[in-house]
PDB file of C-alpha atoms in Angstrom:
ATOM      1  CA  MET O   1       9.847  75.057  18.262  1.00 98.00           C
ATOM      2  CA  LYS O   2      13.305  73.872  18.894  1.00 98.00           C
ATOM      3  CA  ALA O   3      15.603  73.142  15.399  1.00 98.00           C
ATOM      4  CA  ILE O   4      19.279  72.542  14.509  1.00 98.00           C
ATOM      5  CA  ARG O   5      20.525  75.603  11.996  1.00 98.00           C
ATOM      6  CA  LEU O   6      23.548  76.103   9.908  1.00 98.00           C
ATOM      7  CA  HIS O   7      24.214  79.920  10.305  1.00 98.00           C
ATOM      8  CA  GLU O   8      27.936  78.720   9.062  1.00 97.00           C
ATOM      9  CA  PHE O   9      29.303  75.803   7.510  1.00 96.00           C
ATOM     10  CA  GLY O  10      31.970  73.966   9.087  1.00 97.00           C
ATOM     11  CA  GLY O  11      32.831  71.182  11.361  1.00 98.00           C
ATOM     12  CA  PRO O  12      30.370  69.579  14.421  1.00 98.00           C
ATOM     13  CA  GLU O  13      30.742  72.991  15.946  1.00 98.00           C
ATOM     14  CA  VAL O  14      28.425  74.942  13.868  1.00 98.00           C
ATOM     15  CA  LEU O  15      25.190  73.163  14.347  1.00 98.00           C
ATOM     16  CA  ARG O  16      23.470  75.316  16.559  1.00 98.00           C
ATOM     17  CA  HIS O  17      19.938  74.694  18.735  1.00 98.00           C
ATOM     18  CA  GLU O  18      17.964  77.360  18.444  1.00 98.00           C
ATOM     19  CA  GLU O  19      14.078  78.555  18.420  1.00 98.00           C
ATOM     20  CA  VAL O  20      12.652  79.003  15.251  1.00 98.00           C
ATOM     21  CA  PRO O  21       8.944  79.254  13.904  1.00 98.00           C
ATOM     22  CA  VAL O  22       6.502  76.173  13.083  1.00 98.00           C
ATOM     23  CA  PRO O  23       6.816  75.926   9.668  1.00 98.00           C
ATOM     24  CA  GLU O  24       3.302  76.377   7.651  1.00 97.00           C
ATOM     25  CA  PRO O  25       2.555  73.318   5.543  1.00 97.00           C
ATOM     26  CA  LYS O  26       2.178  74.460   1.924  1.00 97.00           C
ATOM     27  CA  PRO O  27       0.053  72.842  -1.090  1.00 98.00           C
ATOM     28  CA  GLY O  28       0.910  69.321  -1.006  1.00 98.00           C
ATOM     29  CA  GLU O  29       2.168  69.154   2.616  1.00 98.00           C
ATOM     30  CA  VAL O  30       1.475  67.997   5.860  1.00 98.00           C
ATOM     31  CA  LEU O  31       2.902  69.074   8.966  1.00 98.00           C
ATOM     32  CA  VAL O  32       4.627  66.508  11.089  1.00 98.00           C
ATOM     33  CA  ARG O  33       5.723  66.652  14.929  1.00 98.00           C
ATOM     34  CA  VAL O  34       8.851  64.877  14.492  1.00 98.00           C
ATOM     35  CA  HIS O  35       9.561  62.024  17.467  1.00 98.00           C
ATOM     36  CA  ALA O  36      13.002  60.907  15.522  1.00 99.00           C
ATOM     37  CA  ILE O  37      15.470  61.960  12.697  1.00 98.00           C
ATOM     38  CA  GLY O  38      17.757  59.690  10.798  1.00 98.00           C
ATOM     39  CA  VAL O  39      21.655  60.881  10.646  1.00 98.00           C
ATOM     40  CA  ASN O  40      23.112  60.441   7.128  1.00 97.00           C
ATOM     41  CA  PRO O  41      26.098  61.227   5.324  1.00 95.00           C
ATOM     42  CA  PRO O  42      24.460  63.972   3.079  1.00 95.00           C
ATOM     43  CA  ASP O  43      23.479  65.867   6.712  1.00 97.00           C
ATOM     44  CA  TRP O  44      27.397  66.383   7.231  1.00 96.00           C
ATOM     45  CA  TYR O  45      27.967  67.314   3.619  1.00 94.00           C
ATOM     46  CA  VAL O  46      25.782  69.631   3.785  1.00 96.00           C
ATOM     47  CA  ARG O  47      27.484  71.046   7.267  1.00 97.00           C
ATOM     48  CA  GLU O  48      30.481  71.408   5.448  1.00 96.00           C
ATOM     49  CA  GLY O  49      29.354  73.276   2.282  1.00 95.00           C
ATOM     50  CA  LEU O  50      29.599  70.678   0.272  1.00 93.00           C
ATOM     51  CA  PRO O  51      33.308  70.981  -0.325  1.00 90.00           C
ATOM     52  CA  ASN O  52      33.975  67.599  -2.191  1.00 81.00           C
ATOM     53  CA  VAL O  53      31.042  68.680  -5.039  1.00 78.00           C
ATOM     54  CA  PRO O  54      32.255  70.680  -8.130  1.00 74.00           C
ATOM     55  CA  PRO O  55      31.290  74.180  -7.702  1.00 80.00           C
ATOM     56  CA  ASP O  56      29.490  73.821 -11.147  1.00 75.00           C
ATOM     57  CA  LEU O  57      27.099  70.914  -9.388  1.00 71.00           C
ATOM     58  CA  ARG O  58      26.715  72.196  -6.082  1.00 79.00           C
ATOM     59  CA  PRO O  59      23.284  73.045  -5.591  1.00 80.00           C
ATOM     60  CA  PRO O  60      22.516  76.515  -3.523  1.00 82.00           C
ATOM     61  CA  LEU O  61      22.411  76.480   0.150  1.00 89.00           C
ATOM     62  CA  SER O  62      21.121  79.154   1.686  1.00 91.00           C
ATOM     63  CA  LEU O  63      21.821  80.462   5.232  1.00 96.00           C
ATOM     64  CA  PRO O  64      20.317  79.385   8.133  1.00 97.00           C
ATOM     65  CA  LEU O  65      19.577  76.048   6.941  1.00 97.00           C
ATOM     66  CA  ILE O  66      17.997  73.265   8.878  1.00 98.00           C
ATOM     67  CA  PRO O  67      19.845  70.099   7.998  1.00 98.00           C
ATOM     68  CA  GLY O  68      18.382  66.600   7.774  1.00 98.00           C
ATOM     69  CA  THR O  69      16.181  64.163   5.635  1.00 98.00           C
ATOM     70  CA  ASP O  70      14.567  61.216   7.732  1.00 98.00           C
ATOM     71  CA  VAL O  71      12.018  61.723   9.833  1.00 98.00           C
ATOM     72  CA  SER O  72       9.623  59.677  11.868  1.00 98.00           C
ATOM     73  CA  GLY O  73       6.382  61.086  13.807  1.00 98.00           C
ATOM     74  CA  VAL O  74       2.676  62.160  14.189  1.00 98.00           C
ATOM     75  CA  VAL O  75       1.341  64.217  11.319  1.00 98.00           C
ATOM     76  CA  GLU O  76      -0.271  67.559  13.015  1.00 98.00           C
ATOM     77  CA  ALA O  77      -2.185  69.110  10.280  1.00 98.00           C
ATOM     78  CA  VAL O  78      -2.345  68.551   6.533  1.00 98.00           C
ATOM     79  CA  ALA O  79      -2.970  71.214   3.817  1.00 98.00           C
ATOM     80  CA  PRO O  80      -6.419  70.908   2.218  1.00 97.00           C
ATOM     81  CA  ASP O  81      -5.722  69.382  -0.928  1.00 97.00           C
ATOM     82  CA  VAL O  82      -3.854  66.270   0.821  1.00 97.00           C
ATOM     83  CA  ALA O  83      -5.775  62.798   0.778  1.00 95.00           C
ATOM     84  CA  GLY O  84      -4.731  59.932   2.169  1.00 93.00           C
ATOM     85  CA  PHE O  85      -3.398  61.216   5.709  1.00 98.00           C
ATOM     86  CA  SER O  86      -5.236  62.997   8.917  1.00 98.00           C
ATOM     87  CA  PRO O  87      -3.654  64.317  12.151  1.00 98.00           C
ATOM     88  CA  GLY O  88      -2.772  61.714  14.340  1.00 98.00           C
ATOM     89  CA  ASP O  89      -1.663  59.156  11.525  1.00 98.00           C
ATOM     90  CA  GLU O  90       2.300  58.260  12.293  1.00 98.00           C
ATOM     91  CA  VAL O  91       4.266  58.674   9.464  1.00 98.00           C
ATOM     92  CA  PHE O  92       7.826  58.226   8.215  1.00 98.00           C
ATOM     93  CA  GLY O  93       9.656  59.334   5.392  1.00 98.00           C
ATOM     94  CA  LEU O  94      12.878  60.578   3.370  1.00 98.00           C
ATOM     95  CA  LEU O  95      11.803  64.148   2.748  1.00 98.00           C
ATOM     96  CA  ARG O  96      12.742  66.305  -0.250  1.00 97.00           C
ATOM     97  CA  PHE O  97      15.880  64.076  -1.298  1.00 96.00           C
ATOM     98  CA  PRO O  98      17.942  64.636  -3.619  1.00 93.00           C
ATOM     99  CA  GLY O  99      17.214  68.226  -2.304  1.00 91.00           C
ATOM    100  CA  LEU O 100      19.002  69.338   0.505  1.00 90.00           C
ATOM    101  CA  GLU O 101      16.252  71.268   1.946  1.00 89.00           C
ATOM    102  CA  GLY O 102      14.385  68.509   4.189  1.00 96.00           C
ATOM    103  CA  GLY O 103      14.511  70.651   7.360  1.00 98.00           C
ATOM    104  CA  ALA O 104      14.343  67.266   9.322  1.00 98.00           C
ATOM    105  CA  TYR O 105      16.420  68.457  12.356  1.00 98.00           C
ATOM    106  CA  ALA O 106      13.374  70.190  13.901  1.00 98.00           C
ATOM    107  CA  GLU O 107      10.539  69.414  16.441  1.00 98.00           C
ATOM    108  CA  TYR O 108       7.902  69.902  13.256  1.00 98.00           C
ATOM    109  CA  VAL O 109       8.669  69.669   9.773  1.00 98.00           C
ATOM    110  CA  ALA O 110       6.517  70.316   6.897  1.00 98.00           C
ATOM    111  CA  ALA O 111       6.897  67.110   4.693  1.00 98.00           C
ATOM    112  CA  PRO O 112       5.332  66.563   1.152  1.00 98.00           C
ATOM    113  CA  ALA O 113       2.789  63.955   1.286  1.00 98.00           C
ATOM    114  CA  SER O 114       4.033  61.935  -1.506  1.00 98.00           C
ATOM    115  CA  ASP O 115       7.196  61.664   0.363  1.00 98.00           C
ATOM    116  CA  LEU O 116       5.843  60.033   3.494  1.00 98.00           C
ATOM    117  CA  ALA O 117       4.237  56.598   4.395  1.00 98.00           C
ATOM    118  CA  ARG O 118       2.750  55.199   7.359  1.00 98.00           C
ATOM    119  CA  LYS O 119       5.109  53.998  10.235  1.00 98.00           C
ATOM    120  CA  PRO O 120       5.026  50.294  10.298  1.00 97.00           C
ATOM    121  CA  ALA O 121       3.044  49.593  13.558  1.00 96.00           C
ATOM    122  CA  HIS O 122       5.410  47.298  15.014  1.00 95.00           C
ATOM    123  CA  LEU O 123       8.529  49.932  14.733  1.00 97.00           C
ATOM    124  CA  ASP O 124       9.188  52.553  16.966  1.00 98.00           C
ATOM    125  CA  HIS O 125       9.870  56.083  16.194  1.00 98.00           C
ATOM    126  CA  VAL O 126      13.493  55.706  16.382  1.00 98.00           C
ATOM    127  CA  HIS O 127      13.675  52.579  14.148  1.00 98.00           C
ATOM    128  CA  ALA O 128      11.646  54.139  11.564  1.00 98.00           C
ATOM    129  CA  ALA O 129      13.424  57.138  11.230  1.00 98.00           C
ATOM    130  CA  ALA O 130      16.708  55.010  10.628  1.00 98.00           C
ATOM    131  CA  SER O 131      15.330  53.252   7.885  1.00 98.00           C
ATOM    132  CA  ALA O 132      14.077  55.915   5.287  1.00 98.00           C
ATOM    133  CA  MET O 133      17.545  57.043   3.527  1.00 98.00           C
ATOM    134  CA  ALA O 134      19.321  54.125   3.557  1.00 98.00           C
ATOM    135  CA  GLY O 135      16.194  51.184   3.291  1.00 98.00           C
ATOM    136  CA  LEU O 136      15.331  53.664   0.037  1.00 98.00           C
ATOM    137  CA  THR O 137      18.986  53.355  -1.368  1.00 98.00           C
ATOM    138  CA  ALA O 138      19.170  49.862  -0.533  1.00 98.00           C
ATOM    139  CA  TRP O 139      15.854  49.470  -2.715  1.00 98.00           C
ATOM    140  CA  GLN O 140      16.375  51.235  -5.421  1.00 98.00           C
ATOM    141  CA  PHE O 141      20.174  49.989  -6.035  1.00 97.00           C
ATOM    142  CA  LEU O 142      18.759  46.405  -5.546  1.00 98.00           C
ATOM    143  CA  ILE O 143      15.084  45.841  -6.221  1.00 98.00           C
ATOM    144  CA  GLU O 144      13.261  48.760  -7.874  1.00 97.00           C
ATOM    145  CA  LEU O 145      14.582  51.895  -9.102  1.00 94.00           C
ATOM    146  CA  GLY O 146      11.065  53.682  -8.969  1.00 91.00           C
ATOM    147  CA  HIS O 147      11.637  56.758 -11.187  1.00 90.00           C
ATOM    148  CA  ASP O 148      12.787  58.288 -14.539  1.00 86.00           C
ATOM    149  CA  HIS O 149      15.193  60.870 -13.129  1.00 87.00           C
ATOM    150  CA  PRO O 150      18.533  60.637 -14.880  1.00 83.00           C
ATOM    151  CA  SER O 151      21.342  59.995 -12.254  1.00 82.00           C
ATOM    152  CA  PRO O 152      24.146  62.601 -12.096  1.00 80.00           C
ATOM    153  CA  PHE O 153      26.743  59.738 -11.917  1.00 79.00           C
ATOM    154  CA  GLN O 154      26.233  57.827 -15.510  1.00 86.00           C
ATOM    155  CA  GLU O 155      24.145  58.707 -18.740  1.00 86.00           C
ATOM    156  CA  ALA O 156      22.265  55.013 -18.845  1.00 89.00           C
ATOM    157  CA  ARG O 157      19.416  54.919 -16.562  1.00 91.00           C
ATOM    158  CA  HIS O 158      20.147  52.370 -13.672  1.00 94.00           C
ATOM    159  CA  ARG O 159      18.298  48.978 -13.975  1.00 93.00           C
ATOM    160  CA  PRO O 160      18.795  46.801 -10.785  1.00 96.00           C
ATOM    161  CA  MET O 161      19.983  42.935 -11.641  1.00 95.00           C
ATOM    162  CA  PRO O 162      16.788  40.619 -10.890  1.00 95.00           C
ATOM    163  CA  LEU O 163      17.759  39.177  -7.949  1.00 97.00           C
ATOM    164  CA  THR O 164      16.741  35.349  -7.715  1.00 95.00           C
ATOM    165  CA  ALA O 165      17.402  32.118  -5.144  1.00 95.00           C
ATOM    166  CA  GLY O 166      21.005  31.095  -5.944  1.00 93.00           C
ATOM    167  CA  MET O 167      22.499  34.299  -6.705  1.00 98.00           C
ATOM    168  CA  THR O 168      25.994  35.224  -5.165  1.00 98.00           C
ATOM    169  CA  VAL O 169      25.741  39.141  -3.641  1.00 98.00           C
ATOM    170  CA  LEU O 170      28.423  40.649  -2.243  1.00 98.00           C
ATOM    171  CA  VAL O 171      27.953  43.368  -0.027  1.00 98.00           C
ATOM    172  CA  ASN O 172      30.863  45.988   1.091  1.00 98.00           C
ATOM    173  CA  GLY O 173      30.604  47.910   3.942  1.00 97.00           C
ATOM    174  CA  ALA O 174      27.957  45.327   5.272  1.00 98.00           C
ATOM    175  CA  ALA O 175      27.430  46.728   8.706  1.00 97.00           C
ATOM    176  CA  GLY O 176      26.575  50.230   7.953  1.00 96.00           C
ATOM    177  CA  GLY O 177      23.175  51.805   7.477  1.00 97.00           C
ATOM    178  CA  VAL O 178      22.882  50.916   3.600  1.00 98.00           C
ATOM    179  CA  GLY O 179      24.762  48.113   3.862  1.00 98.00           C
ATOM    180  CA  HIS O 180      22.911  46.167   6.600  1.00 98.00           C
ATOM    181  CA  LEU O 181      19.454  46.741   4.487  1.00 98.00           C
ATOM    182  CA  GLY O 182      20.891  45.755   1.627  1.00 98.00           C
ATOM    183  CA  LEU O 183      22.202  42.712   2.850  1.00 98.00           C
ATOM    184  CA  GLN O 184      18.516  41.481   3.880  1.00 98.00           C
ATOM    185  CA  LEU O 185      17.140  42.533   1.008  1.00 98.00           C
ATOM    186  CA  ALA O 186      19.307  40.215  -0.805  1.00 98.00           C
ATOM    187  CA  LYS O 187      18.404  37.488   1.665  1.00 98.00           C
ATOM    188  CA  TRP O 188      14.664  38.161   1.014  1.00 98.00           C
ATOM    189  CA  LYS O 189      15.236  37.342  -2.738  1.00 98.00           C
ATOM    190  CA  GLY O 190      16.861  34.330  -1.881  1.00 98.00           C
ATOM    191  CA  ALA O 191      20.393  35.237  -2.807  1.00 98.00           C
ATOM    192  CA  HIS O 192      23.559  33.842  -1.049  1.00 98.00           C
ATOM    193  CA  VAL O 193      24.992  36.838   0.360  1.00 98.00           C
ATOM    194  CA  ILE O 194      29.003  37.443   1.189  1.00 98.00           C
ATOM    195  CA  ALA O 195      29.273  40.383   3.922  1.00 98.00           C
ATOM    196  CA  VAL O 196      32.294  42.422   3.933  1.00 98.00           C
ATOM    197  CA  ALA O 197      33.305  44.400   7.236  1.00 98.00           C
ATOM    198  CA  SER O 198      35.843  44.332  10.037  1.00 96.00           C
ATOM    199  CA  GLY O 199      35.978  41.493  11.925  1.00 95.00           C
ATOM    200  CA  GLY O 200      33.781  43.196  14.975  1.00 95.00           C
ATOM    201  CA  HIS O 201      30.737  42.994  13.256  1.00 97.00           C
ATOM    202  CA  GLU O 202      30.925  39.213  12.240  1.00 98.00           C
ATOM    203  CA  ALA O 203      27.975  38.233  14.651  1.00 98.00           C
ATOM    204  CA  PHE O 204      25.809  41.033  13.593  1.00 98.00           C
ATOM    205  CA  LEU O 205      26.012  40.036  10.196  1.00 98.00           C
ATOM    206  CA  ARG O 206      25.292  36.442  10.628  1.00 98.00           C
ATOM    207  CA  GLU O 207      22.732  37.412  12.865  1.00 98.00           C
ATOM    208  CA  LEU O 208      21.127  39.497   9.612  1.00 98.00           C
ATOM    209  CA  GLY O 209      21.977  36.266   7.506  1.00 98.00           C
ATOM    210  CA  ALA O 210      24.871  36.765   5.783  1.00 98.00           C
ATOM    211  CA  ASP O 211      26.394  33.302   4.576  1.00 98.00           C
ATOM    212  CA  GLU O 212      30.085  34.308   4.387  1.00 98.00           C
ATOM    213  CA  PHE O 213      32.127  37.126   6.316  1.00 98.00           C
ATOM    214  CA  ILE O 214      35.308  38.512   5.296  1.00 98.00           C
ATOM    215  CA  ASP O 215      37.004  40.656   7.392  1.00 98.00           C
ATOM    216  CA  TYR O 216      38.741  43.197   5.140  1.00 97.00           C
ATOM    217  CA  THR O 217      41.141  44.157   7.912  1.00 96.00           C
ATOM    218  CA  ARG O 218      42.480  40.626   7.672  1.00 97.00           C
ATOM    219  CA  SER O 219      42.098  39.630   3.887  1.00 97.00           C
ATOM    220  CA  ALA O 220      41.758  41.542   0.938  1.00 96.00           C
ATOM    221  CA  PRO O 221      38.083  40.604  -0.281  1.00 97.00           C
ATOM    222  CA  GLU O 222      38.860  40.628  -4.048  1.00 96.00           C
ATOM    223  CA  GLU O 223      41.382  37.791  -3.760  1.00 97.00           C
ATOM    224  CA  LEU O 224      38.594  35.500  -1.298  1.00 97.00           C
ATOM    225  CA  ALA O 225      35.600  36.158  -3.336  1.00 98.00           C
ATOM    226  CA  HIS O 226      34.998  34.793  -7.229  1.00 97.00           C
ATOM    227  CA  ASP O 227      32.173  34.322  -9.558  1.00 98.00           C
ATOM    228  CA  VAL O 228      29.952  36.836  -7.386  1.00 98.00           C
ATOM    229  CA  ASP O 229      27.141  38.072  -9.439  1.00 98.00           C
ATOM    230  CA  LEU O 230      26.410  41.356  -7.905  1.00 98.00           C
ATOM    231  CA  VAL O 231      28.583  43.494  -5.629  1.00 98.00           C
ATOM    232  CA  LEU O 232      26.885  46.303  -3.792  1.00 98.00           C
ATOM    233  CA  ASP O 233      29.590  48.358  -2.721  1.00 98.00           C
ATOM    234  CA  THR O 234      28.230  50.820  -0.073  1.00 97.00           C
ATOM    235  CA  VAL O 235      31.915  52.437   0.352  1.00 94.00           C
ATOM    236  CA  GLY O 236      32.620  53.135  -3.207  1.00 87.00           C
ATOM    237  CA  GLY O 237      35.601  55.966  -3.668  1.00 86.00           C
ATOM    238  CA  PRO O 238      38.815  54.631  -5.335  1.00 87.00           C
ATOM    239  CA  GLY O 239      38.921  51.509  -4.206  1.00 91.00           C
ATOM    240  CA  SER O 240      35.854  49.785  -5.708  1.00 95.00           C
ATOM    241  CA  SER O 241      37.597  48.963  -8.762  1.00 96.00           C
ATOM    242  CA  ARG O 242      39.330  46.111  -7.151  1.00 96.00           C
ATOM    243  CA  PHE O 243      35.538  44.267  -6.677  1.00 98.00           C
ATOM    244  CA  LEU O 244      35.826  43.640 -10.444  1.00 98.00           C
ATOM    245  CA  ARG O 245      37.746  41.034  -9.675  1.00 96.00           C
ATOM    246  CA  THR O 246      35.499  39.387  -7.793  1.00 98.00           C
ATOM    247  CA  LEU O 247      32.541  38.971 -10.640  1.00 98.00           C
ATOM    248  CA  ARG O 248      31.640  36.576 -12.967  1.00 98.00           C
ATOM    249  CA  ARG O 249      31.615  37.380 -16.462  1.00 98.00           C
ATOM    250  CA  GLY O 250      28.180  38.996 -16.880  1.00 98.00           C
ATOM    251  CA  GLY O 251      28.196  40.242 -13.108  1.00 98.00           C
ATOM    252  CA  ALA O 252      27.906  43.529 -11.958  1.00 98.00           C
ATOM    253  CA  LEU O 253      28.980  46.628  -9.456  1.00 98.00           C
ATOM    254  CA  TYR O 254      26.878  49.050  -8.071  1.00 97.00           C
ATOM    255  CA  PRO O 255      28.770  51.826  -5.811  1.00 96.00           C
ATOM    256  CA  VAL O 256      26.352  53.649  -3.600  1.00 94.00           C
ATOM    257  CA  PHE O 257      28.943  56.573  -3.148  1.00 88.00           C
ATOM    258  CA  VAL O 258      30.984  57.725  -6.375  1.00 82.00           C
ATOM    259  CA  ALA O 259      33.732  55.573  -7.717  1.00 87.00           C
ATOM    260  CA  ALA O 260      35.714  55.467 -11.028  1.00 87.00           C
ATOM    261  CA  PHE O 261      36.196  52.455 -13.271  1.00 94.00           C
ATOM    262  CA  ASP O 262      38.556  51.734 -15.958  1.00 94.00           C
ATOM    263  CA  PRO O 263      36.379  51.233 -19.351  1.00 94.00           C
ATOM    264  CA  GLU O 264      39.115  48.927 -20.882  1.00 96.00           C
ATOM    265  CA  GLU O 265      39.049  46.622 -17.704  1.00 96.00           C
ATOM    266  CA  VAL O 266      35.278  46.534 -17.103  1.00 96.00           C
ATOM    267  CA  ALA O 267      34.833  45.819 -20.830  1.00 96.00           C
ATOM    268  CA  LYS O 268      37.804  42.871 -20.648  1.00 97.00           C
ATOM    269  CA  LEU O 269      35.951  41.385 -17.605  1.00 97.00           C
ATOM    270  CA  GLY O 270      32.478  41.532 -19.398  1.00 98.00           C
ATOM    271  CA  VAL O 271      31.410  42.936 -16.340  1.00 98.00           C
ATOM    272  CA  THR O 272      28.712  46.177 -16.124  1.00 96.00           C
ATOM    273  CA  THR O 273      28.631  48.992 -13.429  1.00 96.00           C
ATOM    274  CA  SER O 274      26.038  50.995 -12.584  1.00 95.00           C
ATOM    275  CA  ALA O 275      24.775  53.474  -9.805  1.00 94.00           C
ATOM    276  CA  THR O 276      21.925  55.747  -9.000  1.00 93.00           C
ATOM    277  CA  GLN O 277      21.004  58.359  -6.532  1.00 92.00           C
ATOM    278  CA  VAL O 278      18.260  57.899  -4.280  1.00 96.00           C
ATOM    279  CA  ARG O 279      15.144  59.578  -4.422  1.00 97.00           C
ATOM    280  CA  SER O 280      12.139  60.104  -1.961  1.00 98.00           C
ATOM    281  CA  ASN O 281       9.492  57.942  -2.538  1.00 98.00           C
ATOM    282  CA  GLY O 282       6.449  56.867  -0.390  1.00 98.00           C
ATOM    283  CA  PRO O 283       5.173  54.068  -2.090  1.00 98.00           C
ATOM    284  CA  GLN O 284       8.367  52.355  -2.109  1.00 98.00           C
ATOM    285  CA  LEU O 285       8.817  53.234   1.571  1.00 98.00           C
ATOM    286  CA  ALA O 286       5.430  51.772   2.229  1.00 98.00           C
ATOM    287  CA  GLU O 287       6.649  48.580   0.481  1.00 98.00           C
ATOM    288  CA  LEU O 288       9.832  48.313   2.916  1.00 98.00           C
ATOM    289  CA  GLY O 289       7.517  49.109   5.874  1.00 98.00           C
ATOM    290  CA  ARG O 290       5.669  45.989   5.443  1.00 98.00           C
ATOM    291  CA  LEU O 291       8.727  43.954   5.171  1.00 98.00           C
ATOM    292  CA  LEU O 292       9.881  46.009   8.485  1.00 98.00           C
ATOM    293  CA  ASP O 293       6.534  45.607  10.262  1.00 97.00           C
ATOM    294  CA  ALA O 294       6.548  41.849   9.343  1.00 97.00           C
ATOM    295  CA  GLY O 295      10.494  41.658  10.764  1.00 96.00           C
ATOM    296  CA  THR O 296      11.530  39.959   7.269  1.00 97.00           C
ATOM    297  CA  VAL O 297      14.062  43.181   7.545  1.00 98.00           C
ATOM    298  CA  ARG O 298      15.230  45.250  10.557  1.00 97.00           C
ATOM    299  CA  VAL O 299      17.045  48.103  11.213  1.00 98.00           C
ATOM    300  CA  ALA O 300      19.955  48.189  13.478  1.00 98.00           C
ATOM    301  CA  ILE O 301      20.447  51.474  15.512  1.00 98.00           C
ATOM    302  CA  ASP O 302      24.033  52.115  16.488  1.00 98.00           C
ATOM    303  CA  SER O 303      23.260  55.137  18.741  1.00 98.00           C
ATOM    304  CA  THR O 304      20.981  57.702  19.869  1.00 98.00           C
ATOM    305  CA  PHE O 305      21.476  61.412  20.900  1.00 98.00           C
ATOM    306  CA  PRO O 306      18.767  64.121  21.821  1.00 98.00           C
ATOM    307  CA  LEU O 307      18.211  66.532  18.935  1.00 98.00           C
ATOM    308  CA  ALA O 308      20.273  68.988  20.805  1.00 98.00           C
ATOM    309  CA  GLN O 309      23.333  66.839  20.927  1.00 98.00           C
ATOM    310  CA  ALA O 310      23.487  66.917  16.989  1.00 98.00           C
ATOM    311  CA  ARG O 311      26.749  67.914  17.190  1.00 98.00           C
ATOM    312  CA  GLN O 312      28.137  64.914  18.965  1.00 98.00           C
ATOM    313  CA  ALA O 313      26.327  62.853  17.021  1.00 98.00           C
ATOM    314  CA  HIS O 314      27.894  64.437  14.037  1.00 98.00           C
ATOM    315  CA  GLU O 315      31.298  63.321  15.851  1.00 98.00           C
ATOM    316  CA  ARG O 316      29.978  59.727  16.412  1.00 98.00           C
ATOM    317  CA  ALA O 317      29.722  59.659  12.862  1.00 97.00           C
ATOM    318  CA  ALA O 318      33.415  61.019  12.245  1.00 96.00           C
ATOM    319  CA  ARG O 319      34.556  58.178  14.407  1.00 96.00           C
ATOM    320  CA  GLY O 320      33.260  55.733  11.490  1.00 93.00           C
ATOM    321  CA  HIS O 321      32.725  51.863  11.991  1.00 92.00           C
ATOM    322  CA  LEU O 322      28.928  52.386  12.598  1.00 94.00           C
ATOM    323  CA  GLN O 323      26.773  49.059  13.380  1.00 95.00           C
ATOM    324  CA  GLY O 324      23.653  50.267  11.868  1.00 96.00           C
ATOM    325  CA  LYS O 325      22.248  54.333  11.786  1.00 98.00           C
ATOM    326  CA  ILE O 326      22.599  56.720  14.191  1.00 98.00           C
ATOM    327  CA  VAL O 327      19.641  58.877  15.323  1.00 98.00           C
ATOM    328  CA  LEU O 328      18.027  62.269  17.387  1.00 98.00           C
ATOM    329  CA  THR O 329      14.958  61.913  18.955  1.00 98.00           C
ATOM    330  CA  THR O 330      12.913  65.111  20.184  1.00 98.00           C
ATOM    331  CA  GLY O 331      12.406  63.944  23.585  1.00 83.00           C
TER     332      GLY O 331
END
């Protein structure tokens, strides 16, 4: 089969399209003939060798390595101990995350059955692959964590604030993968949603249900938004703390990417901050799949590339300002 492999760490040019053996499913696994692969930030972090992760926290990466975690495809074979899936089933999933050995950039992948769900019938493989990591991240931050694993980002377990009709939710980075799905999940729960993104995304985000839109290139969101119940900040980083000022007392800020806050400021404002790390979860993906199948939530595609053009896909990601997800296809 053909796959993308890393033999060294570096820029997009280190992604090699080459022939490798078809994997054998181990106990608890199914072999999936891959039709589409979602491209996510961890893919380029791995490609670079995780330079932003402290050495003592950096998981070992053995080269050569097939990157990728998000897939949609058809079950080709199942291990004898696997129940619930049969050859011919269409499935999608986030594989082995937060581990970094998903092996998704390939024509076939051996996937843990527990990480998979049946692909929604009304969703094609491209859209299904695009929804896995981004959808589960939004789900686990906003709806249900679904596991008891400790977070590497905080001591306390993340507990999503119950979303109810009439609450105000601000989504920063609303046009990206997690952002546009988080916006829709908040609307599904009846929230009033403020979307923050660059101006070119306004029509797209209003179509998805945004009640208000802030173009961060023209206005500072923290000057315009007030009395917000919850901020989902999909950008994170050092700028995340400015959103503390948009919250009402008792509100919460969830940074999807690592962010640091002044504990004194958080206490003075009477708000909370909380983060977690998305984990593979087939049953949760099945719940999200029902919303996708019904059209209650939809996933947007920024661009697609053949598997052999993974380098170009990563170059597209590096240019930023995505509207939805980048997806690789196997033909």
